[in-house]
């Protein structure tokens, strides 16, 4: 598996994955107005990492590096359970210069479990356009201690 920076040729795949994943996972939301181009605004100004398995795009993660904020992490369902999400998350965590931060929708219980398994900690809750969320932190001390699942 390779993790590399976004290239413009990745955009069609990432758009499709982003739209399909939201429709599949965020069933409590009305996605009738969602479009392929929604991704473009979401990743604007972000560092985007793309996972490749045997040359096939398998997922991506978007980071706001100045804030150590993981904004998005999506894996193609055809590649789930094969370590793609873990590899992307590890690559993201290596880029953090201080405590990492993310918001995970409260109803997205599988994602919360994934982040907790990888050393993230619940810090607070809040409300967004998509519903209630959990604010999670990844302290650099967790990475340094070796207590992070690899």
XYZ file of C-alpha atoms in Angstrom:
150
model
C 0.000 0.000 0.000
C 1.204 3.488 -0.851
C 0.096 6.800 0.656
C 0.856 9.852 -1.455
C -0.221 13.449 -1.866
C -3.293 14.273 -3.958
C -2.850 14.735 -7.686
C -5.448 16.394 -9.890
C -6.078 13.064 -11.643
C -7.444 11.785 -8.291
C -10.332 14.277 -8.223
C -12.969 12.187 -10.105
C -12.411 9.172 -7.843
C -12.381 11.248 -4.661
C -15.575 13.032 -5.694
C -17.331 9.729 -6.322
C -16.089 8.169 -3.096
C -17.021 11.218 -1.015
C -20.571 11.321 -2.361
C -21.147 7.563 -2.152
C -19.705 7.273 1.367
C -21.885 10.071 2.742
C -25.004 8.564 1.169
C -24.117 5.101 2.498
C -23.024 6.084 6.020
C -24.987 9.220 6.879
C -28.439 7.703 6.388
C -30.034 10.024 8.947
C -29.381 13.030 6.686
C -31.231 14.094 3.560
C -28.598 13.855 0.840
C -30.816 14.801 -2.085
C -28.864 18.027 -2.658
C -25.415 16.452 -2.386
C -23.335 16.507 -5.557
C -20.009 15.193 -6.794
C -18.575 18.714 -6.730
C -19.180 19.021 -2.963
C -15.740 17.527 -2.412
C -14.047 20.497 -4.083
C -15.143 22.903 -1.353
C -14.419 20.424 1.415
C -10.751 19.856 0.504
C -9.991 23.471 -0.450
C -6.833 24.503 1.403
C -6.272 21.028 2.815
C -3.434 18.592 2.480
C -5.023 15.508 0.933
C -3.422 12.089 1.199
C -4.501 9.308 -1.154
C -4.133 5.592 -0.407
C -3.269 3.254 -3.270
C -3.551 -0.537 -3.143
C -1.908 -2.295 -6.074
C -2.151 0.967 -8.019
C -5.880 1.441 -7.308
C -7.120 4.432 -5.347
C -8.607 3.041 -2.150
C -9.276 6.059 0.068
C -8.240 9.527 1.134
C -7.771 11.792 4.117
C -7.987 15.586 4.230
C -5.997 17.538 6.812
C -5.842 21.197 7.798
C -2.147 21.071 8.718
C -1.885 24.397 10.560
C -4.600 23.229 12.960
C -3.549 19.537 13.157
C -7.173 18.903 12.167
C -8.231 15.703 10.419
C -11.185 16.937 8.392
C -12.066 13.789 6.497
C -11.097 10.156 6.064
C -12.920 7.937 3.592
C -12.183 4.404 2.377
C -13.725 2.779 -0.682
C -16.056 0.009 0.602
C -14.273 -2.459 -1.713
C -11.092 -1.890 0.326
C -12.528 -1.677 3.836
C -11.126 -4.144 6.327
C -7.777 -4.259 4.533
C -5.905 -1.680 6.628
C -6.433 1.280 4.298
C -8.100 3.461 6.935
C -5.442 2.580 9.499
C -2.641 3.383 7.050
C -4.203 6.723 6.151
C -4.757 7.581 9.806
C -1.167 6.702 10.699
C 0.121 8.894 7.848
C -2.063 11.750 9.095
C -0.925 11.338 12.696
C 2.728 11.478 11.617
C 2.060 14.939 10.178
C 0.740 16.377 13.444
C 2.989 18.883 15.207
C 0.805 18.988 18.325
C -2.389 17.334 19.534
C -4.478 16.133 16.591
C -8.154 17.078 16.410
C -11.194 15.755 14.578
C -14.969 15.933 14.779
C -16.887 12.683 14.338
C -20.643 12.650 13.932
C -22.257 11.129 17.011
C -24.396 8.779 14.918
C -21.307 7.504 13.077
C -20.534 4.904 15.727
C -18.270 2.778 13.517
C -16.010 5.754 12.850
C -15.873 6.633 16.554
C -14.845 3.065 17.408
C -12.161 3.190 14.702
C -10.610 6.371 16.095
C -10.790 5.158 19.708
C -9.026 1.934 18.685
C -6.208 4.065 17.257
C -5.575 6.089 20.409
C -7.936 9.022 19.924
C -9.815 10.319 22.964
C -13.260 11.859 23.274
C -12.966 15.422 24.582
C -16.313 17.173 24.101
C -19.527 17.220 22.109
C -21.062 19.839 19.884
C -23.654 20.505 17.214
C -23.128 20.965 13.463
C -25.272 21.159 10.326
C -25.008 17.361 10.044
C -26.008 16.761 13.675
C -24.291 16.227 16.993
C -20.604 15.413 16.932
C -17.862 14.217 19.245
C -14.683 16.284 19.365
C -11.730 13.909 19.572
C -8.047 14.506 20.284
C -4.936 12.535 19.439
C -2.218 13.607 21.869
C 1.282 13.292 20.475
C 2.169 11.585 23.763
C 0.020 8.624 22.624
C 2.182 8.231 19.537
C 5.434 8.636 21.475
C 4.410 6.113 24.133
C 3.834 3.391 21.569
C 0.316 2.832 22.933
C -1.198 3.434 19.536
C -2.409 0.333 17.685
C -0.462 -0.125 14.476
